[in-house]
Tab-separated table of C-alpha atoms in Angstrom:
chain	number	residue	atom	x	y	z
A	1	UNK	CA	-162.701	-169.053	149.365
A	2	UNK	CA	-163.247	-172.048	146.847
A	3	UNK	CA	-159.841	-174.451	147.936
A	4	UNK	CA	-159.886	-175.134	143.140
A	5	UNK	CA	-160.199	-173.598	140.479
A	6	UNK	CA	-163.795	-172.382	138.734
A	7	UNK	CA	-163.952	-173.096	135.704
A	8	UNK	CA	-165.640	-170.564	133.484
A	9	UNK	CA	-169.474	-170.701	132.905
A	10	UNK	CA	-170.543	-172.287	130.443
A	11	UNK	CA	-172.668	-170.624	127.901
A	12	UNK	CA	-170.213	-167.498	129.423
A	13	UNK	CA	-168.663	-165.871	126.011
A	14	UNK	CA	-164.828	-164.833	125.674
A	15	UNK	CA	-163.542	-161.737	123.731
A	16	UNK	CA	-160.642	-160.059	123.775
A	17	UNK	CA	-160.791	-156.089	122.835
A	18	UNK	CA	-158.552	-154.162	121.853
A	19	UNK	CA	-158.634	-150.701	122.165
A	20	UNK	CA	-157.604	-147.972	119.215
A	21	UNK	CA	-154.418	-145.127	120.211
A	22	UNK	CA	-153.725	-142.793	118.148
A	23	UNK	CA	-155.669	-143.847	115.286
A	24	UNK	CA	-158.452	-142.573	117.368
A	25	UNK	CA	-157.505	-139.319	117.131
A	26	UNK	CA	-157.506	-138.818	113.331
A	27	UNK	CA	-159.819	-136.807	112.027
A	28	UNK	CA	-161.316	-136.582	108.545
A	29	UNK	CA	-158.981	-139.552	108.267
A	30	UNK	CA	-159.681	-141.221	111.093
A	31	UNK	CA	-162.525	-144.042	108.854
A	32	UNK	CA	-158.444	-144.758	106.173
A	33	UNK	CA	-157.389	-145.305	110.192
A	34	UNK	CA	-159.304	-147.990	111.809
A	35	UNK	CA	-159.672	-150.094	108.294
A	36	UNK	CA	-156.274	-150.193	108.040
A	37	UNK	CA	-156.216	-151.080	111.345
A	38	UNK	CA	-158.433	-153.790	111.254
A	39	UNK	CA	-156.883	-155.791	107.853
A	40	UNK	CA	-154.009	-155.575	109.744
A	41	UNK	CA	-155.536	-157.108	112.952
A	42	UNK	CA	-157.615	-159.744	110.917
A	43	UNK	CA	-153.643	-160.564	109.011
A	44	UNK	CA	-152.356	-160.884	112.000
A	45	UNK	CA	-154.817	-163.428	112.618
A	46	UNK	CA	-154.893	-165.942	110.392
A	47	UNK	CA	-154.533	-169.379	111.587
A	48	UNK	CA	-156.137	-168.356	115.041
A	49	UNK	CA	-160.297	-169.155	115.634
A	50	UNK	CA	-160.625	-165.790	115.836
A	51	UNK	CA	-163.525	-163.558	114.236
A	52	UNK	CA	-162.834	-159.472	113.992
A	53	UNK	CA	-165.452	-157.219	115.408
A	54	UNK	CA	-166.128	-154.078	113.111
A	55	UNK	CA	-166.083	-151.309	115.832
A	56	UNK	CA	-164.783	-147.547	116.134
A	57	UNK	CA	-162.200	-147.395	119.192
A	58	UNK	CA	-162.416	-150.395	120.739
A	59	UNK	CA	-162.569	-153.634	118.685
A	60	UNK	CA	-163.719	-157.364	119.860
A	61	UNK	CA	-162.323	-160.958	118.767
A	62	UNK	CA	-164.744	-162.803	119.034
A	63	UNK	CA	-163.057	-166.702	120.134
A	64	UNK	CA	-164.975	-169.757	121.127
A	65	UNK	CA	-162.924	-170.708	124.214
A	66	UNK	CA	-159.439	-168.708	126.673
A	67	UNK	CA	-157.150	-171.195	124.211
A	68	UNK	CA	-157.515	-169.129	120.857
A	69	UNK	CA	-157.609	-165.962	123.711
A	70	UNK	CA	-154.145	-166.726	124.660
A	71	UNK	CA	-153.307	-167.035	121.261
A	72	UNK	CA	-154.502	-163.841	120.056
A	73	UNK	CA	-153.795	-162.012	123.031
A	74	UNK	CA	-150.358	-162.970	121.686
A	75	UNK	CA	-150.817	-161.358	118.282
A	76	UNK	CA	-152.900	-158.400	119.183
A	77	UNK	CA	-149.142	-157.167	121.196
A	78	UNK	CA	-147.756	-157.229	117.474
A	79	UNK	CA	-150.520	-155.376	115.879
A	80	UNK	CA	-149.305	-151.624	115.891
A	81	UNK	CA	-151.922	-149.387	116.520
A	82	UNK	CA	-153.162	-150.840	119.543
A	83	UNK	CA	-152.691	-148.855	123.127
A	84	UNK	CA	-154.232	-151.955	125.754
A	85	UNK	CA	-156.436	-154.539	125.196
A	86	UNK	CA	-157.560	-157.290	127.461
A	87	UNK	CA	-158.746	-160.913	127.203
A	88	UNK	CA	-162.572	-160.633	129.353
A	89	UNK	CA	-166.068	-162.058	130.489
A	90	UNK	CA	-168.447	-161.476	128.193
A	91	UNK	CA	-172.058	-161.020	129.978
A	92	UNK	CA	-175.313	-158.815	130.490
A	93	UNK	CA	-175.337	-155.964	131.661
A	94	UNK	CA	-176.758	-156.486	135.820
A	95	UNK	CA	-175.418	-156.168	138.663
A	96	UNK	CA	-175.617	-159.944	139.368
A	97	UNK	CA	-174.712	-161.360	136.119
A	98	UNK	CA	-171.532	-159.132	136.641
A	99	UNK	CA	-171.127	-160.687	139.239
A	100	UNK	CA	-171.378	-164.078	139.355
A	101	UNK	CA	-168.867	-164.019	135.674
A	102	UNK	CA	-166.479	-162.584	138.187
A	103	UNK	CA	-165.951	-164.326	140.500
A	104	UNK	CA	-163.981	-167.028	137.855
A	105	UNK	CA	-161.135	-164.456	138.349
A	106	UNK	CA	-161.640	-163.874	141.984
A	107	UNK	CA	-161.337	-167.690	142.387
A	108	UNK	CA	-158.862	-168.355	140.472
A	109	UNK	CA	-156.443	-164.555	141.531
A	110	UNK	CA	-157.122	-165.219	145.237
A	111	UNK	CA	-156.761	-162.096	146.567
A	112	UNK	CA	-157.246	-160.995	149.820
A	113	UNK	CA	-158.787	-157.652	148.946
A	114	UNK	CA	-160.412	-156.093	145.540
A	115	UNK	CA	-162.661	-153.240	144.381
A	116	UNK	CA	-164.383	-152.539	141.606
A	117	UNK	CA	-163.775	-150.697	138.978
A	118	UNK	CA	-166.504	-149.398	136.305
A	119	UNK	CA	-166.654	-148.111	132.955
A	120	UNK	CA	-169.945	-146.991	130.954
A	121	UNK	CA	-169.668	-146.456	127.104
A	122	UNK	CA	-173.063	-146.206	127.191
A	123	UNK	CA	-173.432	-143.302	128.408
A	124	UNK	CA	-176.402	-143.107	128.622
A	125	UNK	CA	-176.688	-146.828	131.123
A	126	UNK	CA	-179.507	-145.604	134.059
A	127	UNK	CA	-177.355	-145.916	137.231
A	128	UNK	CA	-173.919	-144.940	137.860
A	129	UNK	CA	-170.386	-145.888	137.121
A	130	UNK	CA	-170.383	-145.596	140.571
A	131	UNK	CA	-173.589	-147.181	142.179
A	132	UNK	CA	-172.762	-150.065	139.614
A	133	UNK	CA	-168.952	-150.319	141.592
A	134	UNK	CA	-171.422	-150.683	144.806
A	135	UNK	CA	-173.528	-153.132	142.971
A	136	UNK	CA	-171.300	-155.602	142.196
A	137	UNK	CA	-169.138	-155.534	144.744
A	138	UNK	CA	-171.603	-156.655	147.060
A	139	UNK	CA	-172.656	-159.246	145.085
A	140	UNK	CA	-169.528	-160.730	145.272
A	141	UNK	CA	-168.945	-160.210	149.116
A	142	UNK	CA	-172.686	-161.893	149.457
A	143	UNK	CA	-170.818	-164.486	146.903
A	144	UNK	CA	-167.512	-164.681	149.256
A	145	UNK	CA	-166.294	-163.139	152.098
A	146	UNK	CA	-163.765	-160.978	150.702
A	147	UNK	CA	-163.291	-157.227	151.585
A	148	UNK	CA	-163.070	-154.091	150.021
A	149	UNK	CA	-160.036	-151.961	149.106
A	150	UNK	CA	-160.060	-149.147	147.771
A	151	UNK	CA	-157.267	-147.496	148.795
A	152	UNK	CA	-154.918	-150.856	147.195
A	153	UNK	CA	-156.378	-153.865	146.625
A	154	UNK	CA	-154.893	-156.082	145.724
A	155	UNK	CA	-157.882	-157.271	142.792
A	156	UNK	CA	-158.924	-154.236	140.536
A	157	UNK	CA	-161.730	-155.745	139.441
A	158	UNK	CA	-162.209	-153.679	136.268
A	159	UNK	CA	-165.708	-153.615	133.815
A	160	UNK	CA	-166.175	-152.447	131.028
A	161	UNK	CA	-171.103	-152.113	130.039
A	162	UNK	CA	-171.173	-150.451	126.294
A	163	UNK	CA	-174.462	-151.166	124.001
A	164	UNK	CA	-175.379	-154.282	124.202
A	165	UNK	CA	-173.318	-155.636	126.900
A	166	UNK	CA	-171.076	-155.838	130.087
A	167	UNK	CA	-167.132	-156.748	129.703
A	168	UNK	CA	-164.931	-158.345	133.113
A	169	UNK	CA	-161.345	-158.223	132.709
A	170	UNK	CA	-159.633	-161.449	133.604
A	171	UNK	CA	-156.574	-160.659	132.055
A	172	UNK	CA	-154.554	-157.561	130.831
A	173	UNK	CA	-152.196	-157.016	127.168
A	174	UNK	CA	-149.246	-155.218	126.547
A	175	UNK	CA	-149.543	-153.221	123.790
A	176	UNK	CA	-147.789	-151.503	120.720
A	177	UNK	CA	-148.929	-148.121	120.871
A	178	UNK	CA	-148.110	-146.419	117.414
A	179	UNK	CA	-149.405	-145.946	114.082
A	180	UNK	CA	-151.719	-148.777	111.991
A	181	UNK	CA	-148.465	-150.273	109.437
A	182	UNK	CA	-149.087	-147.844	106.198
A	183	UNK	CA	-150.420	-145.401	106.719
A	184	UNK	CA	-147.820	-144.127	106.914
A	185	UNK	CA	-145.615	-144.979	103.376
A	186	UNK	CA	-143.273	-147.222	102.249
A	187	UNK	CA	-139.221	-147.562	103.246
A	188	UNK	CA	-136.930	-149.213	102.541
A	189	UNK	CA	-134.693	-150.290	105.670
A	190	UNK	CA	-130.937	-151.419	106.039
A	191	UNK	CA	-131.385	-154.729	107.158
A	192	UNK	CA	-127.165	-155.611	108.452
A	193	UNK	CA	-128.012	-159.285	110.411
A	194	UNK	CA	-127.079	-156.975	113.588
A	195	UNK	CA	-128.826	-155.546	116.590
A	196	UNK	CA	-129.370	-151.563	115.887
A	197	UNK	CA	-131.316	-152.171	112.122
A	198	UNK	CA	-133.867	-154.536	112.832
A	199	UNK	CA	-134.784	-152.393	116.305
A	200	UNK	CA	-134.839	-149.551	113.703
A	201	UNK	CA	-137.465	-150.978	110.877
A	202	UNK	CA	-139.814	-152.164	114.410
A	203	UNK	CA	-139.126	-148.355	115.378
A	204	UNK	CA	-139.970	-147.660	111.656
A	205	UNK	CA	-143.014	-149.650	111.917
A	206	UNK	CA	-144.937	-148.892	114.724
A	207	UNK	CA	-144.795	-144.376	112.961
A	208	UNK	CA	-146.972	-146.390	110.059
A	209	UNK	CA	-144.425	-146.754	108.086
A	210	UNK	CA	-144.505	-150.188	105.707
A	211	UNK	CA	-140.725	-151.316	105.595
A	212	UNK	CA	-138.520	-153.354	103.114
A	213	UNK	CA	-135.159	-154.246	103.750
A	214	UNK	CA	-132.344	-153.607	101.876
A	215	UNK	CA	-128.656	-155.914	102.917
A	216	UNK	CA	-125.860	-155.825	102.099
A	217	UNK	CA	-123.330	-158.729	101.323
A	218	UNK	CA	-119.660	-159.002	100.996
A	219	UNK	CA	-120.129	-161.392	97.817
A	220	UNK	CA	-117.480	-162.606	96.481
A	221	UNK	CA	-115.029	-161.873	99.415
A	222	UNK	CA	-117.633	-163.235	102.337
A	223	UNK	CA	-119.527	-166.185	103.899
A	224	UNK	CA	-123.483	-165.256	103.184
A	225	UNK	CA	-123.898	-165.924	107.377
A	226	UNK	CA	-124.525	-162.483	107.805
A	227	UNK	CA	-128.074	-163.015	105.268
A	228	UNK	CA	-128.880	-165.395	106.459
A	229	UNK	CA	-128.654	-164.164	110.796
A	230	UNK	CA	-130.638	-161.086	108.110
A	231	UNK	CA	-134.009	-162.949	106.371
A	232	UNK	CA	-134.426	-164.538	109.904
A	233	UNK	CA	-134.581	-161.396	111.937
A	234	UNK	CA	-136.850	-159.998	108.546
A	235	UNK	CA	-139.556	-162.590	109.007
A	236	UNK	CA	-139.468	-161.837	113.595
A	237	UNK	CA	-139.845	-157.836	111.453
A	238	UNK	CA	-142.759	-159.602	109.234
A	239	UNK	CA	-145.592	-160.289	112.466
A	240	UNK	CA	-145.919	-156.234	113.176
A	241	UNK	CA	-146.876	-155.969	109.512
A	242	UNK	CA	-148.567	-159.431	109.054
A	243	UNK	CA	-150.776	-158.435	105.453
A	244	UNK	CA	-147.830	-157.391	103.147
A	245	UNK	CA	-144.903	-158.602	104.919
A	246	UNK	CA	-141.911	-156.875	103.212
A	247	UNK	CA	-139.218	-158.201	101.078
A	248	UNK	CA	-135.574	-158.419	101.405
A	249	UNK	CA	-133.393	-157.334	98.309
A	250	UNK	CA	-129.388	-158.922	98.929
A	251	UNK	CA	-127.261	-156.587	97.341
A	252	UNK	CA	-123.817	-157.982	96.535
A	253	UNK	CA	-121.659	-155.634	97.248
A	254	UNK	CA	-118.492	-156.982	97.707
A	255	UNK	CA	-117.114	-155.899	94.576
A	256	UNK	CA	-118.627	-152.173	94.434
A	257	UNK	CA	-116.182	-151.579	97.253
A	258	UNK	CA	-112.693	-153.766	95.524
A	259	UNK	CA	-113.456	-150.565	93.479
A	260	UNK	CA	-114.468	-147.633	96.448
A	261	UNK	CA	-111.371	-148.846	98.109
A	262	UNK	CA	-109.118	-148.392	95.168
A	263	UNK	CA	-109.396	-144.934	94.422
A	264	UNK	CA	-110.180	-144.045	98.433
A	265	UNK	CA	-107.352	-143.174	102.006
A	266	UNK	CA	-108.126	-146.357	103.964
A	267	UNK	CA	-109.629	-144.234	106.901
A	268	UNK	CA	-112.187	-142.779	104.020
A	269	UNK	CA	-113.099	-145.872	103.237
A	270	UNK	CA	-116.210	-146.839	105.290
A	271	UNK	CA	-118.430	-143.554	104.705
A	272	UNK	CA	-117.766	-144.319	101.291
A	273	UNK	CA	-118.774	-146.606	101.487
A	274	UNK	CA	-122.516	-146.126	103.374
A	275	UNK	CA	-122.792	-143.414	100.534
A	276	UNK	CA	-122.809	-146.038	97.979
A	277	UNK	CA	-125.258	-148.246	99.696
A	278	UNK	CA	-127.517	-144.392	100.627
A	279	UNK	CA	-127.396	-144.491	96.005
A	280	UNK	CA	-128.042	-147.799	96.106
A	281	UNK	CA	-130.545	-148.209	98.687
A	282	UNK	CA	-131.928	-145.270	96.935
A	283	UNK	CA	-132.824	-146.865	93.311
A	284	UNK	CA	-134.441	-149.864	95.285
A	285	UNK	CA	-136.612	-147.811	96.996
A	286	UNK	CA	-137.267	-145.918	93.407
A	287	UNK	CA	-138.083	-149.394	92.544
A	288	UNK	CA	-140.262	-150.614	95.073
A	289	UNK	CA	-142.109	-147.900	95.864
A	290	UNK	CA	-140.658	-146.716	99.010
A	291	UNK	CA	-140.378	-142.806	99.898
A	292	UNK	CA	-137.798	-142.898	103.328
A	293	UNK	CA	-134.920	-145.141	104.093
A	294	UNK	CA	-133.954	-146.361	107.306
A	295	UNK	CA	-131.030	-146.857	109.385
A	296	UNK	CA	-129.611	-148.381	113.001
A	297	UNK	CA	-128.014	-145.520	113.044
A	298	UNK	CA	-127.140	-143.925	116.891
A	299	UNK	CA	-125.078	-140.461	117.100
A	300	UNK	CA	-121.490	-141.111	118.164
A	301	UNK	CA	-121.379	-144.992	118.431
A	302	UNK	CA	-118.965	-145.860	115.868
A	303	UNK	CA	-117.538	-143.116	113.750
A	304	UNK	CA	-119.165	-143.419	111.012
A	305	UNK	CA	-122.032	-142.139	113.006
A	306	UNK	CA	-120.619	-139.111	114.455
A	307	UNK	CA	-122.627	-135.973	113.397
A	308	UNK	CA	-120.464	-135.132	110.325
A	309	UNK	CA	-119.925	-138.470	108.570
A	310	UNK	CA	-123.925	-138.869	109.775
A	311	UNK	CA	-124.632	-135.589	107.186
A	312	UNK	CA	-121.975	-136.543	104.316
A	313	UNK	CA	-123.284	-139.876	104.002
A	314	UNK	CA	-126.962	-138.456	103.505
A	315	UNK	CA	-126.002	-135.921	101.225
A	316	UNK	CA	-125.362	-138.959	98.927
A	317	UNK	CA	-129.171	-140.459	99.102
A	318	UNK	CA	-131.989	-138.839	97.388
A	319	UNK	CA	-134.623	-139.448	99.987
A	320	UNK	CA	-134.341	-138.812	103.093
A	321	UNK	CA	-132.697	-140.621	105.987
A	322	UNK	CA	-134.951	-141.916	108.756
A	323	UNK	CA	-132.493	-142.698	111.657
A	324	UNK	CA	-134.988	-144.211	114.327
A	325	UNK	CA	-132.158	-144.782	116.757
A	326	UNK	CA	-130.343	-141.718	117.204
A	327	UNK	CA	-130.958	-141.238	121.094
A	328	UNK	CA	-130.232	-144.665	121.888
A	329	UNK	CA	-128.009	-146.038	123.713
A	330	UNK	CA	-126.676	-149.384	122.960
A	331	UNK	CA	-128.230	-151.126	126.679
A	332	UNK	CA	-131.533	-150.229	125.202
A	333	UNK	CA	-131.043	-151.230	122.138
A	334	UNK	CA	-130.047	-154.627	123.202
A	335	UNK	CA	-133.007	-154.482	125.719
A	336	UNK	CA	-135.656	-154.531	122.880
A	337	UNK	CA	-133.660	-156.508	120.590
A	338	UNK	CA	-134.306	-158.892	123.975
A	339	UNK	CA	-138.018	-158.563	123.869
A	340	UNK	CA	-138.192	-159.062	120.191
A	341	UNK	CA	-136.091	-162.512	121.098
A	342	UNK	CA	-133.774	-162.472	118.037
A	343	UNK	CA	-130.321	-160.314	120.528
A	344	UNK	CA	-129.195	-164.272	120.963
A	345	UNK	CA	-129.475	-164.324	117.037
A	346	UNK	CA	-128.159	-160.875	116.540
A	347	UNK	CA	-125.135	-161.560	117.915
A	348	UNK	CA	-124.325	-164.246	116.727
A	349	UNK	CA	-121.252	-164.296	114.395
A	350	UNK	CA	-120.780	-162.939	111.220
A	351	UNK	CA	-118.358	-161.319	109.145
A	352	UNK	CA	-119.992	-157.215	108.802
A	353	UNK	CA	-119.807	-156.433	105.070
A	354	UNK	CA	-118.374	-152.860	106.256
A	355	UNK	CA	-114.983	-153.517	107.399
A	356	UNK	CA	-114.396	-155.948	104.570
A	357	UNK	CA	-111.365	-154.227	102.855
A	358	UNK	CA	-111.742	-150.408	104.897
A	359	UNK	CA	-108.340	-150.768	106.565
A	360	UNK	CA	-106.596	-148.312	109.140
A	361	UNK	CA	-108.403	-146.562	111.597
A	362	UNK	CA	-111.840	-144.700	110.287
A	363	UNK	CA	-111.717	-140.358	110.608
A	364	UNK	CA	-114.507	-139.328	112.463
A	365	UNK	CA	-114.908	-135.750	110.208
A	366	UNK	CA	-114.548	-137.536	106.530
A	367	UNK	CA	-113.732	-134.226	104.612
A	368	UNK	CA	-116.012	-133.723	102.022
A	369	UNK	CA	-113.733	-132.497	99.694
A	370	UNK	CA	-111.516	-135.857	99.957
A	371	UNK	CA	-114.804	-138.017	99.199
A	372	UNK	CA	-116.133	-136.059	96.395
A	373	UNK	CA	-112.653	-136.507	93.862
A	374	UNK	CA	-112.671	-139.881	94.869
A	375	UNK	CA	-116.014	-140.220	93.456
A	376	UNK	CA	-115.805	-138.238	90.503
A	377	UNK	CA	-112.907	-141.079	89.565
A	378	UNK	CA	-116.159	-143.670	89.676
A	379	UNK	CA	-119.570	-143.333	88.146
A	380	UNK	CA	-121.316	-144.067	91.047
A	381	UNK	CA	-124.305	-143.375	90.078
A	382	UNK	CA	-124.004	-146.704	87.122
A	383	UNK	CA	-122.525	-148.751	89.479
A	384	UNK	CA	-126.341	-147.846	92.357
A	385	UNK	CA	-128.055	-149.457	89.230
A	386	UNK	CA	-126.409	-152.039	88.503
A	387	UNK	CA	-125.626	-152.660	92.043
A	388	UNK	CA	-129.967	-153.295	92.511
A	389	UNK	CA	-130.206	-155.041	89.137
A	390	UNK	CA	-127.914	-157.873	90.635
A	391	UNK	CA	-129.817	-157.794	94.853
A	392	UNK	CA	-131.396	-161.506	94.773
A	393	UNK	CA	-135.221	-160.569	95.848
A	394	UNK	CA	-136.076	-162.873	98.719
A	395	UNK	CA	-139.332	-163.807	100.927
A	396	UNK	CA	-138.339	-164.187	104.354
A	397	UNK	CA	-141.699	-164.663	105.404
A	398	UNK	CA	-143.995	-164.417	108.153
A	399	UNK	CA	-142.908	-165.233	112.413
A	400	UNK	CA	-146.467	-165.006	114.308
A	401	UNK	CA	-146.003	-167.519	116.531
A	402	UNK	CA	-145.610	-166.055	120.570
A	403	UNK	CA	-142.320	-164.356	120.912
A	404	UNK	CA	-139.920	-165.807	123.454
A	405	UNK	CA	-138.829	-162.315	125.802
A	406	UNK	CA	-135.156	-163.346	126.248
A	407	UNK	CA	-133.335	-162.346	130.471
A	408	UNK	CA	-131.700	-158.608	128.227
A	409	UNK	CA	-135.122	-157.459	127.913
A	410	UNK	CA	-135.534	-154.304	129.522
């Protein structure tokens, strides 16, 4: 084996291959989904020396060197709709050239054994995958003393053939699956600045929803620390929808909480607040063309998230309320937030608007009749319109740098 790392052949193009997931199965809508996916990918690659070539279920990203390939791979990992990806070396479709190209990977990995796995996307190629595997393996062994192990190799050398080239895999890429953002419509997500709501927003994007954010601030009674956290979270989340990043609508909610508290017993108040938040979010949603509300609720996590209380809260909304985290426990949510690199940010101290004026221990099953009696004393629809009018639209921007996984990532 060589004692030093073999450089890439100077004339061997490096590229990134991205394989489409569910979007490739969309029947008559397939073209629409694939067009959206490629457009999302191009936006995610902004500032990278990379070019997306047209294709069907496999998209090629042409790059000039390994550094650009690594950056493109990092960005690819934030584009919903791709199932798998890989950094590849592109070469001619003959066994000797493929073997020579593969030597760069073999010298870097220094495996004790290897096996060749060939996939022919071009089924008209005259040799079978098995024939190519044997030929490439033999050609490699003519260059280096390395045994083949077909059952448990140290290195699986993956080769793909399409109609014009062969691709030798250098590195696998973790992709996020799902559907292209924007193909399922638009939603508003209630982004509190805590741990749950950004993860719920991300999962909504994974199912193709473009997301804008609504943050309820305790202004003028609380400092805006939670608002700053929510804006930072939105910037990271927008890296997953870079083509049309979502704005964050900051709603000063403290005065409405005070008014609601004045007409309600203490143990009912958080559910009352959440019903009004649903009304306000509905008004904002209508103004931005959204058709659903996303929350970070998890069944039974706190008193306001019992089945009864979630039901009476949702009754106040004219739009469907989506709860991607309904069955998740806290450790799962924390692991996902850590993988995004926002867990530490989400855990920074900041006062939550919801408990403001709540007072007593909250009930796990607030009677609907008591809620309606309290609400009858205020014109809550008019207050919802006023709150939406007072909302500040903030553009949090888009974070496309590499995400740093935190140590608690799942």
